[in-house]
């Protein structure tokens, strides 16, 4: 089962017994933008965005965090251990 905000955004996920297992925090200013989420008993994972609405950081206080850098033909993802992955893109919004 799913819980929704008054504007129909996903706000929570519930198991079969009705217990909430995940909660989501949505941005009041930008409809559809998730600011963070949490699984029951775990710390909240937060997101930061650039002026184009793209995720620039995923912040996890109990594990790996990530930064995202966007270029014309690739996205570089770097984790908090300084490991990098490059995703090559093609066209306006597609991965190769």
Short mmCIF file of C-alpha atoms in Angstrom, two decimals:
data_model
loop_
_atom_site.label_atom_id
_atom_site.label_comp_id
_atom_site.label_asym_id
_atom_site.label_seq_id
_atom_site.Cartn_x
_atom_site.Cartn_y
_atom_site.Cartn_z
CA UNK A 1 0.00 0.00 0.00
CA UNK A 2 1.12 3.55 -0.70
CA UNK A 3 0.52 6.83 1.10
CA UNK A 4 0.19 10.00 -0.94
CA UNK A 5 0.41 13.74 -0.27
CA UNK A 6 -2.59 15.99 -1.07
CA UNK A 7 -0.91 16.67 -4.45
CA UNK A 8 -0.66 12.87 -5.14
CA UNK A 9 3.09 12.54 -4.56
CA UNK A 10 4.34 9.32 -2.98
CA UNK A 11 4.77 9.89 0.77
CA UNK A 12 5.02 6.39 2.25
CA UNK A 13 5.16 2.67 1.54
CA UNK A 14 3.40 0.17 3.82
CA UNK A 15 3.79 -3.58 4.13
CA UNK A 16 0.90 -6.07 4.14
CA UNK A 17 0.31 -5.59 7.85
CA UNK A 18 -0.08 -1.83 7.40
CA UNK A 19 3.29 -0.94 8.95
CA UNK A 20 5.13 1.90 7.22
CA UNK A 21 8.44 0.61 5.83
CA UNK A 22 9.54 3.67 3.87
CA UNK A 23 8.83 7.40 4.09
CA UNK A 24 9.54 10.07 1.50
CA UNK A 25 9.99 13.83 1.89
CA UNK A 26 8.91 15.87 -1.10
CA UNK A 27 9.93 19.41 -1.98
CA UNK A 28 7.12 21.88 -1.26
CA UNK A 29 8.36 24.25 -3.96
CA UNK A 30 8.86 21.76 -6.82
CA UNK A 31 6.10 19.23 -7.40
CA UNK A 32 7.51 15.75 -7.98
CA UNK A 33 10.94 16.46 -6.49
CA UNK A 34 11.97 14.15 -3.66
CA UNK A 35 14.18 15.77 -1.01
CA UNK A 36 14.84 12.57 0.89
CA UNK A 37 13.65 9.12 1.85
CA UNK A 38 14.11 6.71 4.70
CA UNK A 39 13.56 3.02 5.31
CA UNK A 40 12.21 2.24 8.77
CA UNK A 41 15.05 2.16 11.32
CA UNK A 42 17.61 3.71 8.97
CA UNK A 43 18.88 7.27 8.55
CA UNK A 44 17.38 9.53 5.93
CA UNK A 45 19.05 9.78 2.53
CA UNK A 46 18.88 13.38 1.24
CA UNK A 47 19.16 14.85 -2.26
CA UNK A 48 20.42 18.18 -3.58
CA UNK A 49 19.59 19.56 -7.02
CA UNK A 50 21.00 22.11 -9.45
CA UNK A 51 19.02 24.93 -11.06
CA UNK A 52 18.04 22.58 -13.92
CA UNK A 53 16.44 20.14 -11.48
CA UNK A 54 19.15 17.47 -11.80
CA UNK A 55 20.41 15.59 -8.74
CA UNK A 56 23.89 16.86 -7.79
CA UNK A 57 24.30 15.03 -4.47
CA UNK A 58 22.90 12.00 -2.70
CA UNK A 59 23.79 12.25 0.98
CA UNK A 60 23.73 9.12 3.15
CA UNK A 61 24.95 9.69 6.72
CA UNK A 62 25.38 5.95 7.34
CA UNK A 63 27.07 4.89 4.12
CA UNK A 64 28.28 6.01 0.74
CA UNK A 65 27.27 9.43 -0.54
CA UNK A 66 27.44 10.42 -4.21
CA UNK A 67 28.00 13.53 -6.32
CA UNK A 68 26.82 13.87 -9.91
CA UNK A 69 28.51 16.07 -12.53
CA UNK A 70 26.71 16.62 -15.82
CA UNK A 71 28.53 17.31 -19.08
CA UNK A 72 27.20 17.42 -22.64
CA UNK A 73 28.04 13.78 -23.43
CA UNK A 74 28.56 12.14 -20.02
CA UNK A 75 27.68 12.10 -16.35
CA UNK A 76 30.40 11.50 -13.74
CA UNK A 77 29.28 9.88 -10.49
CA UNK A 78 31.76 10.03 -7.60
CA UNK A 79 31.19 8.29 -4.28
CA UNK A 80 32.48 9.35 -0.87
CA UNK A 81 35.44 6.93 -1.25
CA UNK A 82 36.45 8.93 -4.39
CA UNK A 83 35.53 6.12 -6.78
CA UNK A 84 34.24 7.37 -10.13
CA UNK A 85 31.92 5.99 -12.74
CA UNK A 86 31.28 7.73 -16.06
CA UNK A 87 28.00 7.21 -17.90
CA UNK A 88 28.26 8.23 -21.55
CA UNK A 89 25.17 9.83 -22.98
CA UNK A 90 23.87 10.30 -26.48
CA UNK A 91 21.41 12.90 -27.67
CA UNK A 92 19.28 15.06 -25.41
CA UNK A 93 18.55 12.64 -22.56
CA UNK A 94 19.62 9.11 -23.41
CA UNK A 95 22.40 6.82 -22.27
CA UNK A 96 24.48 5.07 -24.92
#
